mmCIF file of C-alpha atoms in Angstrom:
data_model
loop_
_atom_site.group_PDB
_atom_site.id
_atom_site.type_symbol
_atom_site.label_atom_id
_atom_site.label_comp_id
_atom_site.label_asym_id
_atom_site.label_seq_id
_atom_site.Cartn_x
_atom_site.Cartn_y
_atom_site.Cartn_z
ATOM 1 C CA MET A 1456 145.026 146.897 90.603
ATOM 2 C CA ASP A 1457 145.538 150.579 91.287
ATOM 3 C CA PHE A 1458 146.000 152.817 88.237
ATOM 4 C CA SER A 1459 145.577 156.148 90.013
ATOM 5 C CA GLY A 1460 149.226 157.111 89.474
ATOM 6 C CA SER A 1461 148.737 156.903 85.722
ATOM 7 C CA LEU A 1462 145.608 159.024 85.988
ATOM 8 C CA ARG A 1463 147.437 161.696 87.972
ATOM 9 C CA ALA A 1464 150.365 161.660 85.523
ATOM 10 C CA VAL A 1465 148.077 162.033 82.496
ATOM 11 C CA GLU A 1466 146.138 164.844 84.157
ATOM 12 C CA ALA A 1467 149.386 166.642 85.031
ATOM 13 C CA GLY A 1468 150.750 166.019 81.538
ATOM 14 C CA ALA A 1469 147.641 167.584 80.057
ATOM 15 C CA THR A 1470 149.070 170.914 81.222
ATOM 16 C CA TYR A 1471 151.529 170.619 78.331
ATOM 17 C CA VAL A 1472 150.166 167.865 76.059
ATOM 18 C CA ALA A 1473 146.701 168.292 74.549
ATOM 19 C CA GLY A 1474 144.473 165.767 76.287
ATOM 20 C CA GLY A 1475 147.479 164.232 78.024
ATOM 21 C CA VAL A 1476 148.155 161.822 75.138
ATOM 22 C CA ASN A 1477 149.938 162.097 71.806
ATOM 23 C CA SER A 1478 147.581 159.856 69.835
ATOM 24 C CA GLY A 1479 143.807 159.962 69.949
ATOM 25 C CA TYR A 1480 143.759 156.166 69.918
ATOM 26 C CA ARG A 1481 145.326 156.050 73.405
ATOM 27 C CA THR A 1482 142.366 157.668 75.127
ATOM 28 C CA GLY A 1483 140.128 154.602 75.106
ATOM 29 C CA VAL A 1484 142.102 152.554 77.655
ATOM 30 C CA ARG A 1485 140.108 151.692 80.772
ATOM 31 C CA PRO A 1486 139.967 152.713 83.559
ATOM 32 C CA ASN A 1487 142.221 155.484 82.217
ATOM 33 C CA PRO A 1488 145.203 155.934 79.875
ATOM 34 C CA LEU A 1489 148.304 154.305 81.335
ATOM 35 C CA VAL A 1490 151.791 155.718 81.832
ATOM 36 C CA PHE A 1491 154.617 153.190 81.639
ATOM 37 C CA THR A 1492 158.096 153.255 83.120
ATOM 38 C CA SER A 1493 159.629 150.218 81.421
ATOM 39 C CA ALA A 1494 158.976 147.252 79.149
ATOM 40 C CA SER A 1495 160.744 143.933 78.718
ATOM 41 C CA GLY A 1496 159.814 140.748 76.909
ATOM 42 C CA CYS A 1497 156.048 140.434 77.194
ATOM 43 C CA THR A 1498 155.610 142.655 80.260
ATOM 44 C CA LEU A 1499 155.015 146.339 80.939
ATOM 45 C CA VAL A 1500 155.563 148.229 84.197
ATOM 46 C CA ASP A 1501 153.471 151.328 84.885
ATOM 47 C CA VAL A 1502 153.989 154.262 87.245
ATOM 48 C CA ASP A 1503 151.869 152.518 89.884
ATOM 49 C CA GLY A 1504 154.267 149.570 89.876
ATOM 50 C CA ASN A 1505 151.795 147.228 88.200
ATOM 51 C CA ILE A 1506 153.452 144.507 86.135
ATOM 52 C CA LEU A 1507 151.194 143.849 83.161
ATOM 53 C CA THR A 1508 151.264 141.154 80.506
ATOM 54 C CA ASP A 1509 151.186 142.931 77.151
ATOM 55 C CA TYR A 1510 148.645 141.490 74.725
ATOM 56 C CA PHE A 1511 148.419 144.815 72.875
ATOM 57 C CA LEU A 1512 151.923 144.666 71.363
ATOM 58 C CA GLY A 1513 152.223 148.457 71.260
ATOM 59 C CA MET A 1514 149.174 148.416 68.927
ATOM 60 C CA GLY A 1515 150.804 145.702 66.852
ATOM 61 C CA PRO A 1516 154.492 146.374 66.179
ATOM 62 C CA MET A 1517 156.116 144.418 69.020
ATOM 63 C CA LEU A 1518 155.911 140.985 67.405
ATOM 64 C CA LEU A 1519 159.313 139.998 68.832
ATOM 65 C CA GLY A 1520 158.610 141.411 72.279
ATOM 66 C CA HIS A 1521 159.875 144.531 73.996
ATOM 67 C CA SER A 1522 163.555 143.657 74.247
ATOM 68 C CA PRO A 1523 164.736 141.283 71.500
ATOM 69 C CA LYS A 1524 168.511 141.204 71.840
ATOM 70 C CA GLU A 1525 169.211 141.170 68.112
ATOM 71 C CA VAL A 1526 167.142 144.294 67.463
ATOM 72 C CA ILE A 1527 168.426 146.181 70.512
ATOM 73 C CA ASP A 1528 172.052 145.341 69.692
ATOM 74 C CA ALA A 1529 171.630 146.451 66.073
ATOM 75 C CA ALA A 1530 170.086 149.766 67.113
ATOM 76 C CA LYS A 1531 172.767 150.433 69.730
ATOM 77 C CA ALA A 1532 175.560 149.685 67.273
ATOM 78 C CA GLN A 1533 174.064 152.051 64.705
ATOM 79 C CA LEU A 1534 173.899 154.866 67.280
ATOM 80 C CA ASP A 1535 177.704 154.994 67.211
ATOM 81 C CA VAL A 1536 177.764 155.276 63.409
ATOM 82 C CA SER A 1537 174.995 157.651 62.287
ATOM 83 C CA LEU A 1538 171.526 158.872 63.226
ATOM 84 C CA LEU A 1539 170.188 160.589 60.121
ATOM 85 C CA VAL A 1540 171.904 161.371 56.838
ATOM 86 C CA ALA A 1541 170.525 163.269 53.866
ATOM 87 C CA GLY A 1542 171.265 160.309 51.673
ATOM 88 C CA GLN A 1543 171.267 156.537 51.687
ATOM 89 C CA THR A 1544 172.805 153.858 53.895
ATOM 90 C CA LEU A 1545 173.600 150.264 53.032
ATOM 91 C CA ALA A 1546 171.156 149.117 55.712
ATOM 92 C CA GLU A 1547 168.132 150.401 53.808
ATOM 93 C CA TYR A 1548 169.110 148.404 50.723
ATOM 94 C CA LYS A 1549 169.534 145.285 52.834
ATOM 95 C CA ALA A 1550 166.164 145.872 54.481
ATOM 96 C CA ALA A 1551 164.500 146.341 51.093
ATOM 97 C CA ARG A 1552 166.077 143.157 49.760
ATOM 98 C CA LEU A 1553 164.743 141.211 52.736
ATOM 99 C CA VAL A 1554 161.237 142.575 52.128
ATOM 100 C CA THR A 1555 161.332 141.506 48.471
ATOM 101 C CA GLU A 1556 162.541 138.048 49.462
ATOM 102 C CA MET A 1557 159.785 137.557 52.016
ATOM 103 C CA LEU A 1558 156.660 139.174 50.584
ATOM 104 C CA PRO A 1559 155.146 137.771 47.346
ATOM 105 C CA GLY A 1560 153.930 141.146 46.059
ATOM 106 C CA ALA A 1561 157.127 143.094 46.739
ATOM 107 C CA GLU A 1562 159.260 143.621 43.638
ATOM 108 C CA LEU A 1563 160.334 147.137 44.630
ATOM 109 C CA VAL A 1564 160.218 148.985 47.959
ATOM 110 C CA ARG A 1565 159.942 152.558 49.213
ATOM 111 C CA PHE A 1566 160.229 153.130 52.954
ATOM 112 C CA ALA A 1567 158.167 155.719 54.822
ATOM 113 C CA SER A 1568 157.688 156.807 58.426
ATOM 114 C CA SER A 1569 154.057 155.756 58.937
ATOM 115 C CA GLY A 1570 151.395 153.613 57.354
ATOM 116 C CA SER A 1571 149.161 156.654 56.879
ATOM 117 C CA GLU A 1572 151.836 158.277 54.699
ATOM 118 C CA ALA A 1573 152.448 155.108 52.704
ATOM 119 C CA VAL A 1574 148.731 154.851 51.891
ATOM 120 C CA GLN A 1575 148.853 158.309 50.332
ATOM 121 C CA VAL A 1576 151.685 157.231 48.043
ATOM 122 C CA ALA A 1577 149.656 154.186 46.992
ATOM 123 C CA PHE A 1578 146.700 156.409 46.104
ATOM 124 C CA ARG A 1579 148.933 158.645 43.999
ATOM 125 C CA VAL A 1580 150.464 155.680 42.205
ATOM 126 C CA ALA A 1581 147.051 154.153 41.444
ATOM 127 C CA ARG A 1582 145.782 157.429 40.014
ATOM 128 C CA ALA A 1583 148.911 158.091 37.994
ATOM 129 C CA ALA A 1584 148.922 154.559 36.585
ATOM 130 C CA THR A 1585 145.262 154.569 35.550
ATOM 131 C CA LYS A 1586 144.599 158.274 34.895
ATOM 132 C CA ARG A 1587 141.481 157.872 37.047
ATOM 133 C CA TRP A 1588 140.628 159.521 40.369
ATOM 134 C CA LYS A 1589 138.136 157.444 42.334
ATOM 135 C CA MET A 1590 139.257 154.964 44.995
ATOM 136 C CA ILE A 1591 137.257 152.208 46.713
ATOM 137 C CA LYS A 1592 137.562 151.419 50.407
ATOM 138 C CA PHE A 1593 135.387 149.236 52.627
ATOM 139 C CA GLU A 1594 133.312 149.841 55.737
ATOM 140 C CA GLY A 1595 135.233 148.970 58.885
ATOM 141 C CA HIS A 1596 138.649 148.984 57.204
ATOM 142 C CA TYR A 1597 141.246 151.441 58.505
ATOM 143 C CA HIS A 1598 143.911 152.947 56.283
ATOM 144 C CA GLY A 1599 145.239 155.814 58.354
ATOM 145 C CA TRP A 1600 143.833 159.036 59.678
ATOM 146 C CA PHE A 1601 144.257 161.370 56.664
ATOM 147 C CA ASP A 1602 141.171 163.159 55.339
ATOM 148 C CA ASN A 1603 140.791 161.338 52.018
ATOM 149 C CA VAL A 1604 140.581 157.859 53.556
ATOM 150 C CA TYR A 1605 139.441 158.260 57.184
ATOM 151 C CA TRP A 1606 135.856 157.394 56.314
ATOM 152 C CA SER A 1607 133.420 154.745 57.618
ATOM 153 C CA VAL A 1608 135.964 153.089 59.900
ATOM 154 C CA ALA A 1609 133.476 152.582 62.732
ATOM 155 C CA PRO A 1610 130.337 154.350 61.491
ATOM 156 C CA ASP A 1611 127.212 154.773 63.565
ATOM 157 C CA PRO A 1612 124.683 152.331 62.028
ATOM 158 C CA THR A 1613 122.002 155.013 62.258
ATOM 159 C CA THR A 1614 123.888 157.250 59.809
ATOM 160 C CA ALA A 1615 125.751 154.671 57.705
ATOM 161 C CA GLY A 1616 122.913 153.984 55.289
ATOM 162 C CA ASP A 1617 121.949 150.743 53.597
ATOM 163 C CA ALA A 1618 124.208 147.716 54.031
ATOM 164 C CA LEU A 1619 124.753 147.293 50.288
ATOM 165 C CA SER A 1620 125.101 150.997 49.471
ATOM 166 C CA PRO A 1621 126.594 152.644 52.549
ATOM 167 C CA ILE A 1622 126.782 156.384 53.075
ATOM 168 C CA PRO A 1623 130.380 157.495 53.740
ATOM 169 C CA VAL A 1624 130.711 158.675 57.342
ATOM 170 C CA ALA A 1625 133.532 161.040 58.308
ATOM 171 C CA GLY A 1626 135.797 159.929 61.130
ATOM 172 C CA THR A 1627 136.427 163.324 62.709
ATOM 173 C CA GLN A 1628 135.381 166.935 62.828
ATOM 174 C CA GLY A 1629 137.216 169.277 60.478
ATOM 175 C CA GLN A 1630 137.591 166.601 57.798
ATOM 176 C CA GLU A 1631 137.592 167.472 54.109
ATOM 177 C CA SER A 1632 135.075 165.782 51.841
ATOM 178 C CA GLY A 1633 135.797 162.372 50.380
ATOM 179 C CA GLU A 1634 134.421 163.190 46.958
ATOM 180 C CA ASN A 1635 136.696 160.719 45.150
ATOM 181 C CA LEU A 1636 136.185 157.911 47.656
ATOM 182 C CA VAL A 1637 133.608 155.144 47.214
ATOM 183 C CA VAL A 1638 132.715 153.184 50.361
ATOM 184 C CA LEU A 1639 131.441 149.621 49.902
ATOM 185 C CA PRO A 1640 130.599 146.648 52.123
ATOM 186 C CA TRP A 1641 133.360 144.047 52.273
ATOM 187 C CA ASN A 1642 133.035 140.381 51.250
ATOM 188 C CA ASN A 1643 130.503 141.225 48.522
ATOM 189 C CA ILE A 1644 131.767 140.714 44.972
ATOM 190 C CA GLN A 1645 128.749 142.043 43.109
ATOM 191 C CA VAL A 1646 128.962 145.567 44.541
ATOM 192 C CA ILE A 1647 132.607 145.752 43.469
ATOM 193 C CA GLU A 1648 131.923 144.703 39.900
ATOM 194 C CA ASP A 1649 129.015 147.117 39.678
ATOM 195 C CA GLN A 1650 131.429 149.947 40.486
ATOM 196 C CA LEU A 1651 134.301 148.759 38.305
ATOM 197 C CA LYS A 1652 132.047 148.519 35.243
ATOM 198 C CA ASN A 1653 131.866 152.320 35.226
ATOM 199 C CA GLY A 1654 135.535 152.464 34.263
ATOM 200 C CA ASP A 1655 136.418 155.281 36.675
ATOM 201 C CA ILE A 1656 137.992 153.433 39.629
ATOM 202 C CA ALA A 1657 141.747 153.929 39.988
ATOM 203 C CA GLY A 1658 142.279 151.533 42.866
ATOM 204 C CA ILE A 1659 140.787 149.351 45.560
ATOM 205 C CA ILE A 1660 142.346 149.379 49.018
ATOM 206 C CA MET A 1661 141.484 146.791 51.647
ATOM 207 C CA GLU A 1662 142.766 144.857 54.612
ATOM 208 C CA PRO A 1663 143.125 141.310 53.222
ATOM 209 C CA ILE A 1664 141.915 140.161 56.627
ATOM 210 C CA MET A 1665 139.675 142.624 58.454
ATOM 211 C CA PHE A 1666 141.431 142.866 61.816
ATOM 212 C CA ASN A 1667 140.648 146.490 62.623
ATOM 213 C CA SER A 1668 136.990 145.580 63.049
ATOM 214 C CA GLY A 1669 136.170 142.239 64.579
ATOM 215 C CA GLY A 1670 138.573 139.860 62.864
ATOM 216 C CA ILE A 1671 136.506 139.126 59.759
ATOM 217 C CA LEU A 1672 138.078 136.686 57.309
ATOM 218 C CA PRO A 1673 137.587 136.931 53.549
ATOM 219 C CA LEU A 1674 134.949 134.549 52.240
ATOM 220 C CA PRO A 1675 136.296 131.613 50.207
ATOM 221 C CA GLY A 1676 137.215 132.845 46.744
ATOM 222 C CA TYR A 1677 136.536 136.514 47.540
ATOM 223 C CA LEU A 1678 140.094 137.831 47.275
ATOM 224 C CA GLU A 1679 140.754 135.731 44.184
ATOM 225 C CA LYS A 1680 137.693 137.231 42.494
ATOM 226 C CA VAL A 1681 138.678 140.774 43.501
ATOM 227 C CA ARG A 1682 142.110 140.151 41.995
ATOM 228 C CA GLU A 1683 140.477 138.900 38.799
ATOM 229 C CA LEU A 1684 138.153 141.897 38.539
ATOM 230 C CA CYS A 1685 140.940 144.425 39.152
ATOM 231 C CA THR A 1686 142.966 142.866 36.353
ATOM 232 C CA LYS A 1687 139.935 142.791 34.048
ATOM 233 C CA TYR A 1688 139.012 146.446 34.588
ATOM 234 C CA GLY A 1689 142.523 147.879 34.880
ATOM 235 C CA THR A 1690 142.146 148.835 38.542
ATOM 236 C CA VAL A 1691 145.069 148.783 40.985
ATOM 237 C CA LEU A 1692 144.627 146.362 43.905
ATOM 238 C CA ILE A 1693 146.156 147.561 47.175
ATOM 239 C CA PHE A 1694 146.467 145.419 50.297
ATOM 240 C CA ASP A 1695 146.884 147.293 53.565
ATOM 241 C CA GLU A 1696 149.034 144.844 55.514
ATOM 242 C CA VAL A 1697 150.080 147.219 58.266
ATOM 243 C CA ILE A 1698 148.548 144.790 60.777
ATOM 244 C CA THR A 1699 149.010 141.476 58.962
ATOM 245 C CA GLY A 1700 152.364 142.043 57.256
ATOM 246 C CA PHE A 1701 155.075 139.764 58.719
ATOM 247 C CA ARG A 1702 152.666 138.963 61.570
ATOM 248 C CA VAL A 1703 150.180 136.496 60.109
ATOM 249 C CA SER A 1704 153.205 134.884 58.471
ATOM 250 C CA ALA A 1705 156.660 135.891 57.267
ATOM 251 C CA GLY A 1706 154.991 136.507 53.903
ATOM 252 C CA GLY A 1707 152.076 138.431 55.367
ATOM 253 C CA ALA A 1708 148.424 137.653 54.713
ATOM 254 C CA GLN A 1709 149.085 137.464 50.978
ATOM 255 C CA GLY A 1710 151.600 134.706 51.614
ATOM 256 C CA VAL A 1711 149.016 132.680 53.513
ATOM 257 C CA LEU A 1712 145.991 133.445 51.341
ATOM 258 C CA GLY A 1713 147.750 133.099 47.999
ATOM 259 C CA VAL A 1714 146.528 136.337 46.417
ATOM 260 C CA THR A 1715 149.073 138.906 45.235
ATOM 261 C CA PRO A 1716 148.075 142.590 45.059
ATOM 262 C CA ASP A 1717 149.645 145.261 42.882
ATOM 263 C CA LEU A 1718 150.710 147.359 45.873
ATOM 264 C CA THR A 1719 151.066 146.603 49.578
ATOM 265 C CA ILE A 1720 151.250 148.883 52.611
ATOM 266 C CA LEU A 1721 153.498 147.687 55.441
ATOM 267 C CA GLY A 1722 154.293 148.917 58.948
ATOM 268 C CA LYS A 1723 154.083 147.856 62.596
ATOM 269 C CA ALA A 1724 155.882 144.462 62.778
ATOM 270 C CA LEU A 1725 158.231 145.584 59.997
ATOM 271 C CA ALA A 1726 160.642 147.164 62.515
ATOM 272 C CA ASN A 1727 159.447 145.908 65.918
ATOM 273 C CA GLY A 1728 158.693 149.276 67.471
ATOM 274 C CA PHE A 1729 160.717 151.650 65.325
ATOM 275 C CA ALA A 1730 158.871 154.166 63.145
ATOM 276 C CA VAL A 1731 159.149 152.415 59.788
ATOM 277 C CA ALA A 1732 156.507 151.779 57.139
ATOM 278 C CA ALA A 1733 156.692 150.978 53.447
ATOM 279 C CA ILE A 1734 154.855 150.871 50.180
ATOM 280 C CA VAL A 1735 155.922 147.908 48.060
ATOM 281 C CA GLY A 1736 154.664 146.409 44.859
ATOM 282 C CA LYS A 1737 155.081 145.393 41.274
ATOM 283 C CA LYS A 1738 157.751 147.173 39.247
ATOM 284 C CA GLU A 1739 155.289 148.567 36.721
ATOM 285 C CA PHE A 1740 153.681 150.606 39.509
ATOM 286 C CA MET A 1741 156.642 151.277 41.793
ATOM 287 C CA ASN A 1742 158.685 152.589 38.868
ATOM 288 C CA LEU A 1743 156.334 155.573 38.778
ATOM 289 C CA VAL A 1744 157.848 156.520 42.126
ATOM 290 C CA GLY A 1745 161.374 155.476 41.189
ATOM 291 C CA GLU A 1746 161.327 157.590 38.032
ATOM 292 C CA GLY A 1747 160.015 160.614 39.921
ATOM 293 C CA LYS A 1748 156.663 160.722 38.139
ATOM 294 C CA VAL A 1749 154.904 160.217 41.473
ATOM 295 C CA MET A 1750 156.346 162.214 44.365
ATOM 296 C CA HIS A 1751 157.258 160.450 47.593
ATOM 297 C CA GLY A 1752 159.395 162.115 50.237
ATOM 298 C CA GLY A 1753 160.132 162.370 53.923
ATOM 299 C CA THR A 1754 162.994 163.732 56.018
ATOM 300 C CA TYR A 1755 162.925 160.762 58.379
ATOM 301 C CA ASN A 1756 162.440 158.021 55.790
ATOM 302 C CA THR A 1757 165.129 155.342 56.346
ATOM 303 C CA GLN A 1758 166.493 156.996 59.487
ATOM 304 C CA SER A 1759 169.697 155.070 60.178
ATOM 305 C CA VAL A 1760 168.857 153.490 63.538
ATOM 306 C CA SER A 1761 165.391 152.494 62.338
ATOM 307 C CA MET A 1762 166.881 150.771 59.297
ATOM 308 C CA ALA A 1763 169.339 148.830 61.427
ATOM 309 C CA ALA A 1764 166.409 147.686 63.559
ATOM 310 C CA THR A 1765 164.413 146.790 60.444
ATOM 311 C CA VAL A 1766 167.179 144.555 59.125
ATOM 312 C CA ALA A 1767 167.526 142.783 62.472
ATOM 313 C CA THR A 1768 163.757 142.353 62.789
ATOM 314 C CA LEU A 1769 163.297 140.937 59.302
ATOM 315 C CA GLU A 1770 166.233 138.567 59.677
ATOM 316 C CA MET A 1771 164.676 137.187 62.849
ATOM 317 C CA ILE A 1772 161.251 136.800 61.249
ATOM 318 C CA LYS A 1773 162.730 135.230 58.122
ATOM 319 C CA SER A 1774 164.490 132.609 60.262
ATOM 320 C CA GLY A 1775 161.080 131.173 61.159
ATOM 321 C CA LYS A 1776 161.826 130.965 64.872
ATOM 322 C CA PRO A 1777 159.434 133.705 66.053
ATOM 323 C CA HIS A 1778 156.448 132.249 64.213
ATOM 324 C CA ALA A 1779 157.271 128.750 65.415
ATOM 325 C CA THR A 1780 157.059 130.043 68.979
ATOM 326 C CA ILE A 1781 153.933 132.088 68.291
ATOM 327 C CA GLU A 1782 152.230 129.076 66.718
ATOM 328 C CA VAL A 1783 152.572 127.242 70.036
ATOM 329 C CA THR A 1784 151.867 130.072 72.471
ATOM 330 C CA GLY A 1785 149.190 131.813 70.405
ATOM 331 C CA SER A 1786 147.348 128.565 69.722
ATOM 332 C CA ALA A 1787 147.443 127.724 73.421
ATOM 333 C CA LEU A 1788 146.007 131.147 74.255
ATOM 334 C CA MET A 1789 143.192 130.769 71.724
ATOM 335 C CA LYS A 1790 142.322 127.295 73.010
ATOM 336 C CA GLY A 1791 142.557 128.402 76.632
ATOM 337 C CA LEU A 1792 140.249 131.360 76.116
ATOM 338 C CA ALA A 1793 137.758 129.195 74.243
ATOM 339 C CA ALA A 1794 137.754 126.651 77.062
ATOM 340 C CA GLU A 1795 137.183 129.310 79.724
ATOM 341 C CA PHE A 1796 134.354 130.972 77.812
ATOM 342 C CA THR A 1797 132.703 127.621 77.148
ATOM 343 C CA SER A 1798 133.035 126.619 80.791
ATOM 344 C CA ALA A 1799 131.388 129.883 81.834
ATOM 345 C CA GLY A 1800 128.566 129.436 79.327
ATOM 346 C CA VAL A 1801 129.588 132.484 77.305
ATOM 347 C CA MET A 1802 128.672 132.335 73.624
ATOM 348 C CA HIS A 1803 131.752 133.334 71.669
ATOM 349 C CA GLU A 1804 133.767 132.958 68.492
ATOM 350 C CA ILE A 1805 137.553 133.286 68.190
ATOM 351 C CA VAL A 1806 138.650 134.292 64.699
ATOM 352 C CA GLY A 1807 142.135 134.698 63.297
ATOM 353 C CA TYR A 1808 145.615 133.298 63.684
ATOM 354 C CA PRO A 1809 147.895 132.554 66.644
ATOM 355 C CA SER A 1810 149.707 135.861 66.059
ATOM 356 C CA VAL A 1811 146.578 138.020 65.762
ATOM 357 C CA PHE A 1812 142.973 137.133 66.523
ATOM 358 C CA ASN A 1813 139.708 138.646 67.699
ATOM 359 C CA VAL A 1814 137.154 137.364 70.182
ATOM 360 C CA ARG A 1815 133.504 137.962 69.342
ATOM 361 C CA PHE A 1816 130.638 137.532 71.780
ATOM 362 C CA ASP A 1817 127.030 136.703 71.011
#
């Protein structure tokens, strides 16, 4: 395939857009960043006329595909009613109700515009609830690109320190220190309890399934034990389900794994391509936001068209039809890849679920 048209477009665009892209995560595409002209169903069309099957799902959000009629119709209808109001709409209440009906850990909801923003609210809530300042995150887990949490996402092993006591590694130049952040290895209970015994940890944030780095599943009993320890030591447990929420199942990873956190971060599949995220959780924590003790704001939170799309997306997911289809097609893809790798003599391991999985090579 020829992708030279995309290369020329990106180079020309770099005259006005720094680096020719508007997210640093789009630079790693090979042979070069792509420029698209249209998208429909499971296909993308680029400026070179290439028709590509989309396995990337817009980095995760497009669970229902690029043109689900229900979502498109809802967004178009809302365009004739309102775009953005400095107040509330009925759609956001309906969307919140659907979230609470679908996700085990969602008693109350606050919508945001990005997962990175929602994580910051969760940190504030954990600190306000516990009157402590330190937070725990894990090597390889990603919780947004803000300074206080963008640490040890993909650290260089030569600078990351010992496996059981890693050295926090900054993710970018110009980053403030992470003095209140403790970085630990995942899937190790003892290192968590050793930290919690000090009585100074406000919260633990983790991906319940580690899909940002290699598709690593929690060891049997690991999440249950983390839940137990957080309760024992008065530490807030936060699941970052931006990737897994509504994608692994209609109830997210927590619905499949049977462990309920105190707070959950949602995004991506929540609105099938519209800029919607959320922090949800137990009333005792979310009321800190509701009562104004913890500040959460945003001009574009619950933008009208995005909320209409959120309602339509969640109603489709709740119906069970999308996951029934994904169970068939995703399973077939996993089995097909495994068969091809085996036939070619390639050592491999496929880890995950039909809706999201990783392939590892030995």
